[in-house]
Coordinates of C-alpha atoms in Angstrom, one line a residue:
M1 CA 111.5 -25.6 58.7
S2 CA 110.2 -28.9 59.8
S3 CA 111.5 -30.6 56.7
L4 CA 115.0 -29.1 57.4
T5 CA 114.8 -30.5 60.9
S6 CA 113.8 -33.8 59.6
F7 CA 116.6 -33.8 57.0
K8 CA 119.2 -33.0 59.8
A9 CA 117.8 -35.8 61.9
K10 CA 118.2 -38.3 59.1
V11 CA 121.7 -37.1 58.4
R12 CA 122.6 -37.5 62.1
Y13 CA 121.0 -41.0 62.1
V14 CA 123.0 -42.1 59.0
L15 CA 126.2 -40.7 60.3
H16 CA 125.7 -42.4 63.7
K17 CA 124.9 -45.7 61.9
K18 CA 128.0 -45.4 59.7
L19 CA 130.2 -44.7 62.8
R20 CA 128.8 -47.8 64.5
Q21 CA 129.5 -49.9 61.5
T22 CA 133.0 -48.5 61.2
H23 CA 133.5 -49.3 64.9
R24 CA 132.3 -52.9 64.4
V25 CA 134.6 -53.3 61.4
S26 CA 137.6 -51.9 63.3
R27 CA 136.8 -54.1 66.2
K28 CA 136.7 -57.2 64.0
S29 CA 139.9 -56.1 62.3
L30 CA 141.6 -55.6 65.7
E31 CA 140.4 -59.1 66.9
F32 CA 141.6 -60.7 63.7
T33 CA 145.0 -59.0 64.0
C34 CA 145.3 -60.3 67.6
L35 CA 144.4 -63.8 66.4
L36 CA 147.2 -63.6 63.7
I37 CA 149.7 -62.3 66.3
G38 CA 148.8 -65.3 68.6
A39 CA 149.1 -67.7 65.7
A40 CA 152.5 -66.1 64.8
L41 CA 153.7 -66.5 68.4
V42 CA 152.7 -70.2 68.4
A43 CA 154.5 -70.7 65.1
L44 CA 157.6 -68.9 66.3
F45 CA 157.7 -70.9 69.6
S46 CA 157.3 -74.1 67.5
L47 CA 160.1 -73.0 65.2
G48 CA 162.4 -72.3 68.0
F49 CA 161.5 -75.6 69.6
A50 CA 162.3 -77.4 66.3
K51 CA 165.7 -75.7 66.1
F52 CA 166.6 -76.7 69.6
A53 CA 165.4 -80.3 69.0
D54 CA 167.5 -80.5 65.8
L55 CA 170.5 -79.3 67.7
G56 CA 170.0 -81.9 70.4
L57 CA 169.7 -84.7 67.9
E58 CA 172.8 -83.5 66.0
W59 CA 174.9 -83.2 69.2
N60 CA 173.7 -86.6 70.3
A61 CA 174.7 -88.3 67.0
H62 CA 178.1 -86.7 67.3
W63 CA 179.1 -87.5 70.9
S64 CA 177.5 -91.0 71.0
A65 CA 179.4 -92.0 67.9
Q66 CA 182.7 -90.5 69.0
Y67 CA 182.5 -91.7 72.6
P68 CA 180.4 -95.0 72.5
I69 CA 181.5 -96.0 76.0
A70 CA 180.1 -92.8 77.5
V71 CA 176.6 -93.7 76.5
W72 CA 176.5 -96.3 79.3
V73 CA 177.1 -93.5 81.8
V74 CA 175.4 -90.5 80.3
L75 CA 172.1 -92.2 79.4
P76 CA 171.3 -93.8 82.8
C77 CA 172.5 -90.8 84.8
G78 CA 170.9 -88.3 82.5
L79 CA 167.6 -90.1 82.6
A80 CA 167.7 -90.3 86.4
L81 CA 168.5 -86.6 86.7
L82 CA 165.7 -85.6 84.3
T83 CA 163.2 -87.9 86.1
W84 CA 164.1 -86.4 89.5
F85 CA 163.9 -82.8 88.2
T86 CA 160.6 -83.3 86.3
A87 CA 158.9 -85.0 89.2
K88 CA 160.1 -82.4 91.8
Y89 CA 159.9 -79.1 89.9
T90 CA 157.8 -79.5 86.7
P91 CA 155.4 -82.4 87.2
Y92 CA 152.9 -81.1 84.6
V93 CA 155.3 -81.3 81.7
A94 CA 156.0 -85.0 82.0
G95 CA 155.4 -87.1 78.9
S96 CA 153.9 -86.0 75.6
G97 CA 152.0 -82.8 76.5
I98 CA 148.8 -83.7 74.5
P99 CA 147.1 -85.4 77.5
Q100 CA 147.7 -82.2 79.5
V101 CA 145.9 -80.1 76.9
I102 CA 143.0 -82.6 76.7
A103 CA 142.7 -82.7 80.5
S104 CA 142.7 -78.9 80.7
I105 CA 140.0 -78.6 78.1
S106 CA 137.8 -81.1 80.0
L107 CA 138.3 -79.4 83.4
P108 CA 135.6 -77.1 84.7
H109 CA 136.1 -73.4 84.4
G110 CA 137.9 -72.1 87.5
A111 CA 141.3 -71.4 89.0
N112 CA 142.7 -74.8 88.0
K113 CA 141.5 -74.7 84.4
S114 CA 145.0 -73.7 83.1
R115 CA 147.1 -75.3 85.8
L116 CA 148.4 -78.1 83.5
I117 CA 149.4 -75.6 80.8
S118 CA 150.5 -72.6 82.8
F119 CA 152.8 -70.6 80.6
W120 CA 156.1 -70.4 82.6
Q121 CA 156.0 -74.1 83.7
T122 CA 155.1 -75.3 80.2
L123 CA 158.1 -73.5 78.8
W124 CA 160.3 -76.0 80.6
K125 CA 159.1 -78.5 78.1
I126 CA 161.5 -77.1 75.5
P127 CA 164.8 -77.4 77.4
L128 CA 163.8 -80.7 79.1
T129 CA 162.9 -82.2 75.7
F130 CA 166.2 -80.9 74.3
L131 CA 168.2 -82.5 77.1
A132 CA 166.3 -85.8 76.6
M133 CA 167.3 -85.8 72.9
L134 CA 170.8 -84.8 73.8
I135 CA 171.4 -87.8 76.0
G136 CA 169.7 -90.2 73.6
A137 CA 166.2 -90.8 74.9
S138 CA 163.6 -91.9 72.4
V139 CA 161.4 -88.8 72.3
G140 CA 159.8 -86.4 69.8
R141 CA 159.0 -82.7 69.9
E142 CA 155.6 -82.7 68.2
G143 CA 153.5 -83.6 71.3
P144 CA 155.4 -81.2 73.5
S145 CA 154.8 -78.5 70.8
V146 CA 151.0 -79.0 71.3
Q147 CA 151.3 -78.2 75.0
V148 CA 153.6 -75.2 74.4
G149 CA 151.2 -73.9 71.6
A150 CA 148.2 -74.2 73.9
A151 CA 150.1 -72.4 76.7
V152 CA 151.3 -69.6 74.4
M153 CA 147.8 -69.0 72.9
L154 CA 146.0 -69.1 76.2
A155 CA 148.5 -66.6 77.8
W156 CA 148.2 -64.3 74.8
G157 CA 144.4 -64.6 74.9
N158 CA 144.3 -63.8 78.6
F159 CA 146.5 -60.8 78.1
C160 CA 144.3 -59.4 75.3
R161 CA 141.1 -60.0 77.4
K162 CA 142.6 -58.5 80.5
H163 CA 143.3 -55.2 78.6
G164 CA 139.9 -55.4 76.7
V165 CA 141.6 -55.7 73.3
A166 CA 140.1 -58.9 71.9
F167 CA 138.9 -62.5 72.4
N168 CA 136.0 -61.7 74.7
G169 CA 133.9 -64.1 72.6
L170 CA 136.4 -67.0 72.8
S171 CA 136.4 -69.3 75.8
A172 CA 139.6 -70.7 77.4
N173 CA 138.8 -74.0 75.7
E174 CA 138.8 -72.5 72.3
L175 CA 142.0 -70.6 72.9
M176 CA 143.7 -73.8 74.1
A177 CA 142.4 -75.8 71.2
T178 CA 143.6 -73.1 68.7
G179 CA 147.1 -73.0 70.2
A180 CA 147.4 -76.7 70.6
A181 CA 146.3 -77.6 67.0
G182 CA 148.4 -74.7 65.7
G183 CA 151.4 -76.1 67.5
L184 CA 150.9 -79.4 65.8
A185 CA 150.4 -77.8 62.4
A186 CA 153.6 -75.8 62.8
A187 CA 155.6 -78.7 64.3
F188 CA 154.8 -80.9 61.3
N189 CA 154.6 -78.1 58.7
A190 CA 151.1 -79.5 58.0
P191 CA 148.3 -76.9 58.4
L192 CA 145.5 -79.2 57.4
A193 CA 146.6 -81.9 59.8
G194 CA 146.4 -79.3 62.6
V195 CA 142.7 -78.7 61.9
I196 CA 141.9 -82.4 61.7
F197 CA 143.8 -83.0 64.9
A198 CA 141.8 -80.3 66.7
I199 CA 138.5 -81.7 65.5
E200 CA 139.2 -85.5 65.9
E201 CA 141.5 -85.6 69.0
L202 CA 140.9 -82.4 71.1
G203 CA 137.2 -82.3 70.4
R204 CA 136.6 -86.0 71.3
G205 CA 134.0 -86.1 74.1
V206 CA 134.3 -82.4 74.8
L207 CA 131.9 -79.6 73.6
L208 CA 134.0 -77.1 71.6
R209 CA 132.7 -74.4 69.2
W210 CA 134.5 -74.9 65.9
E211 CA 133.9 -71.3 64.8
R212 CA 135.8 -69.6 62.1
R213 CA 138.3 -67.9 64.3
V214 CA 139.5 -71.2 65.9
L215 CA 140.1 -72.8 62.5
L216 CA 141.6 -69.7 61.1
G217 CA 144.0 -69.5 64.0
V218 CA 145.1 -73.1 63.5
L219 CA 145.6 -72.7 59.8
A220 CA 147.4 -69.4 60.3
S221 CA 150.0 -71.0 62.6
G222 CA 150.8 -73.6 60.0
F223 CA 150.9 -71.2 57.1
I224 CA 153.1 -68.7 58.9
L225 CA 155.6 -71.4 59.4
V226 CA 155.3 -72.4 55.8
A227 CA 156.0 -68.7 54.9
I228 CA 159.1 -68.7 57.1
E229 CA 160.5 -72.2 56.3
G230 CA 159.0 -72.9 52.9
N231 CA 156.4 -75.4 51.8
N232 CA 158.6 -78.5 52.4
P233 CA 157.3 -81.8 53.6
Y234 CA 158.6 -82.9 57.0
F235 CA 159.9 -86.1 55.5
P236 CA 161.3 -86.6 52.0
Q237 CA 158.8 -86.4 49.1
Y238 CA 157.2 -89.8 48.5
H239 CA 158.2 -91.3 45.2
G240 CA 157.1 -94.9 45.6
E241 CA 154.2 -96.8 44.1
T242 CA 150.7 -95.5 44.7
S243 CA 148.9 -98.8 43.9
V244 CA 150.0 -102.4 43.5
P245 CA 148.1 -105.6 42.6
Y246 CA 145.8 -106.8 45.4
M247 CA 146.3 -103.4 47.1
F248 CA 143.4 -104.1 49.5
L249 CA 145.2 -107.2 50.8
W250 CA 148.4 -105.2 51.6
V251 CA 146.3 -102.6 53.3
A252 CA 144.6 -105.2 55.4
L253 CA 147.9 -106.8 56.3
C254 CA 149.6 -103.6 57.3
G255 CA 146.5 -102.3 59.2
S256 CA 146.1 -105.6 61.1
V257 CA 149.8 -105.9 62.1
C258 CA 150.1 -102.3 63.1
G259 CA 146.7 -102.4 64.9
I260 CA 147.9 -105.2 67.1
L261 CA 151.3 -103.7 67.8
G262 CA 149.9 -100.2 68.2
G263 CA 147.3 -101.5 70.7
V264 CA 150.1 -103.3 72.6
F265 CA 152.2 -100.1 72.5
A266 CA 149.4 -98.0 73.9
R267 CA 148.7 -100.5 76.6
L268 CA 152.3 -100.7 77.7
L269 CA 152.5 -96.9 77.8
A270 CA 149.3 -96.7 79.9
K271 CA 150.2 -99.4 82.4
G272 CA 153.7 -98.3 83.1
L273 CA 156.5 -100.5 84.3
A274 CA 154.8 -101.1 87.7
G275 CA 151.6 -102.2 85.9
I276 CA 153.3 -105.0 84.0
S277 CA 155.6 -106.1 86.9
P278 CA 154.9 -108.8 89.5
T279 CA 152.7 -107.6 92.4
K280 CA 155.6 -108.1 94.9
I281 CA 157.8 -105.4 93.4
R282 CA 155.2 -102.9 92.2
G283 CA 155.4 -100.9 95.4
W284 CA 159.2 -100.7 95.2
I285 CA 159.0 -99.5 91.6
R286 CA 156.6 -96.7 92.4
R287 CA 158.6 -95.6 95.4
H288 CA 162.0 -95.5 93.6
P289 CA 161.6 -93.8 90.2
I290 CA 165.3 -92.7 90.2
Y291 CA 166.5 -96.3 90.4
V292 CA 164.0 -97.3 87.7
A293 CA 165.2 -94.5 85.4
L294 CA 168.8 -95.8 85.9
F295 CA 167.8 -99.3 84.9
L296 CA 165.8 -98.1 81.9
G297 CA 168.7 -95.9 80.9
L298 CA 170.9 -99.0 80.8
L299 CA 168.3 -100.7 78.6
L300 CA 168.2 -97.7 76.2
A301 CA 172.0 -97.7 76.1
T302 CA 171.9 -101.5 75.1
L303 CA 169.4 -100.9 72.4
G304 CA 171.2 -97.8 71.1
T305 CA 174.5 -99.7 71.0
Y306 CA 172.9 -102.6 69.1
T307 CA 171.2 -100.4 66.6
Q308 CA 174.2 -98.1 66.2
G309 CA 172.3 -95.1 67.5
K310 CA 169.2 -95.6 65.3
S311 CA 166.9 -96.0 68.4
Y312 CA 167.9 -92.6 69.8
G313 CA 165.8 -89.5 69.5
T314 CA 163.0 -89.2 66.9
G315 CA 164.4 -91.6 64.3
Y316 CA 163.9 -89.1 61.5
D317 CA 166.9 -90.5 59.5
V318 CA 165.5 -94.0 59.8
V319 CA 162.1 -92.9 58.3
A320 CA 163.8 -90.8 55.6
N321 CA 166.0 -93.7 54.5
A322 CA 163.1 -96.1 54.5
L323 CA 161.0 -93.8 52.4
D324 CA 163.9 -93.5 49.9
G325 CA 164.0 -97.3 49.6
A326 CA 167.2 -97.8 51.5
K327 CA 167.5 -101.1 53.4
T328 CA 166.4 -100.9 57.0
P329 CA 167.3 -103.4 59.7
A330 CA 164.3 -105.8 60.0
E331 CA 164.2 -105.6 63.8
L332 CA 164.5 -101.9 64.1
G333 CA 160.7 -101.3 64.4
M334 CA 160.3 -103.5 67.4
L335 CA 163.4 -102.1 69.0
K336 CA 162.2 -98.5 68.5
L337 CA 158.9 -99.5 70.1
L338 CA 160.7 -100.9 73.1
S339 CA 163.0 -97.8 73.5
T340 CA 160.0 -95.4 73.2
V341 CA 158.1 -97.3 75.9
A342 CA 161.1 -97.5 78.2
T343 CA 161.7 -93.7 77.8
Y344 CA 158.0 -92.9 78.5
W345 CA 158.1 -95.0 81.6
T346 CA 160.7 -92.8 83.2
G347 CA 158.2 -89.9 83.3
I348 CA 160.5 -87.3 81.6
A349 CA 159.3 -84.7 79.1
G350 CA 159.1 -85.9 75.5
G351 CA 156.6 -86.9 72.9
I352 CA 155.7 -90.2 71.2
F353 CA 154.4 -88.9 67.9
T354 CA 157.5 -89.1 65.7
P355 CA 159.0 -92.2 67.5
A356 CA 155.6 -93.9 66.7
L357 CA 156.1 -93.0 63.0
T358 CA 159.6 -94.4 63.1
T359 CA 158.3 -97.6 64.7
G360 CA 155.7 -97.9 61.9
A361 CA 158.4 -97.3 59.3
G362 CA 160.5 -100.1 60.8
I363 CA 157.5 -102.5 60.9
G364 CA 156.8 -101.7 57.2
A365 CA 160.4 -102.6 56.3
Q366 CA 160.1 -105.8 58.3
I367 CA 156.9 -106.8 56.5
W368 CA 158.7 -106.1 53.2
S369 CA 161.6 -108.3 54.2
L370 CA 159.3 -111.1 55.4
T371 CA 157.3 -111.0 52.1
S372 CA 160.5 -111.3 50.0
G373 CA 160.2 -107.8 48.7
I374 CA 157.5 -108.5 46.2
V375 CA 156.1 -105.0 46.4
D376 CA 157.7 -101.5 46.8
Q377 CA 159.1 -101.2 50.3
R378 CA 158.3 -97.5 50.3
L379 CA 154.6 -98.2 50.0
L380 CA 154.6 -100.6 52.9
V381 CA 156.6 -98.1 55.0
L382 CA 154.1 -95.4 54.2
L383 CA 151.1 -97.5 55.1
C384 CA 152.7 -98.8 58.3
M385 CA 153.8 -95.3 59.5
A386 CA 150.2 -94.1 59.3
S387 CA 148.5 -97.2 60.6
F388 CA 150.9 -97.7 63.6
L389 CA 150.3 -94.0 64.6
A390 CA 146.5 -94.6 64.2
G391 CA 146.8 -97.8 66.3
A392 CA 148.7 -96.0 69.1
T393 CA 146.4 -93.0 69.2
Q394 CA 143.1 -94.3 67.7
S395 CA 142.8 -91.2 65.6
P396 CA 142.7 -92.6 62.1
V397 CA 141.9 -89.4 60.2
T398 CA 144.6 -87.4 61.9
A399 CA 147.2 -90.1 61.3
S400 CA 146.4 -90.5 57.6
V401 CA 146.4 -86.7 57.0
V402 CA 149.5 -86.1 59.0
V403 CA 151.5 -88.7 57.0
M404 CA 150.0 -87.5 53.7
E405 CA 151.1 -83.9 54.4
M406 CA 154.5 -84.9 55.8
T407 CA 155.4 -86.9 52.7
G408 CA 153.3 -85.3 50.0
C409 CA 151.7 -88.6 49.1
Q410 CA 148.2 -87.3 48.1
P411 CA 147.5 -90.2 45.7
V412 CA 147.8 -92.7 48.5
L413 CA 145.5 -90.9 50.9
F414 CA 142.5 -93.1 50.3
W415 CA 144.5 -96.3 51.1
L416 CA 146.1 -94.6 54.1
L417 CA 142.7 -93.8 55.6
I418 CA 141.4 -97.3 55.1
C419 CA 144.6 -98.8 56.6
C420 CA 144.3 -96.4 59.6
L421 CA 140.6 -97.3 60.1
V422 CA 141.5 -101.1 60.2
S423 CA 144.4 -100.4 62.6
S424 CA 142.2 -98.3 65.0
I425 CA 139.5 -100.9 65.2
I426 CA 141.9 -103.7 66.0
S427 CA 143.9 -101.5 68.4
R428 CA 140.7 -101.0 70.5
Q429 CA 140.7 -104.7 71.3
F430 CA 144.0 -104.3 73.2
H431 CA 143.4 -100.9 74.7
P432 CA 139.8 -99.8 74.5
K433 CA 140.3 -96.1 75.4
P434 CA 142.5 -93.8 73.2
F435 CA 145.9 -93.5 74.9
Y436 CA 146.0 -89.7 75.0
H437 CA 142.6 -89.5 76.6
F438 CA 143.5 -92.3 79.1
A439 CA 146.6 -90.3 80.2
A440 CA 144.5 -87.1 80.2
A441 CA 142.1 -88.7 82.7
R442 CA 145.0 -89.3 85.1
F443 CA 146.1 -85.7 84.9
R444 CA 142.6 -84.5 85.5
Q445 CA 142.2 -86.8 88.5
R446 CA 145.5 -85.5 89.8
I447 CA 144.4 -81.9 89.6
Q448 CA 141.1 -82.7 91.3
E449 CA 142.9 -84.5 94.1
E450 CA 145.3 -81.7 94.6
T451 CA 142.5 -79.2 94.7
K452 CA 140.7 -81.2 97.4
E453 CA 143.8 -81.3 99.5
E454 CA 144.4 -77.5 99.1
Q455 CA 140.8 -76.9 100.2
K456 CA 141.2 -78.9 103.5

């Protein structure tokens, strides 16, 4: 009788153990499913954003070519209107969007942790960036996709945690990092670049747990978009030279030039128009952003008219043509740099990622022209795209991997990385702190000041 009782006890114990294991497996499966749903939401928002952006660029190319005189009215007035609306109603979507995510990750846990990436306000990033592209501002959608991705994943994570479904083991920082990097991966159709961006840019100076779920979420966003859109490089496939005689000298040249210009670019963005203006008029500039936007709009219209529209929007066509070996105006790189800085100074929503790549492509074409075309233009364009982005952001690994995945130039990755490292080191001499983190500090300070005023 005792042996039978003992046998029944063992059976109950085994069954109970199996049920617990089954519960754990089902719980993990549910959490993984929720992670995939969140990644899919990030990918779908990024895809919708991309479609809107492409539509804005297409409409801008159409109307600005058909009605060139209208540019001189639409650009200044449109920029002034967007500047007014952004400052009054959506102040936390101004600029790129990457600084807002970095600032949110670095803020202490509390009520204001997600203030910079609140879901409904961050969604304004999509129509405002679309309108900026429509009127001809020099902006990209990749930085804004990072902020939108972070907001989407955090909102989904909070919903799941509120209902006790999943993500109890993931902090707000990890959810934001997953969504932000997933947004970049989906925006560029580059899953690996999203992971590198999360580690190098978002994790710089901040304690983040890079556990498996975070990296899986980032990769899933990129691969889901690949499944929808196909495994196509963002730019045309690179078919240029992968090595030339004295390659290290060309790498040093491109890295040095782009390091200097990238550092100046970051410094101009950080200082703003008031920061580089004479002391007497700085106060007036800060008090009258609408008039400043009108003036900068006239400057953008001048640049756009001179370049026949090539300085508007992201500059995707400029890069695509340069990578195909087509002749590119020698001065276009510097003009695109100026138009991107002028647009950023207005304070409207819009990123600098793709415009920086276009600037780099223009610089590469200019170096090719000044050296009498003794090497393949496409190689110099490729090196300068990556190194200028690295100089502007001081994220050399991200810049090299992004360009590699966007163009499918794996054989040149080693040289891209060396070129980006040179550029980043030189850029620090002009702007010691990485631009995105410099801008993030301003957003963080703004939130802290607003919090103190609310507590009074």
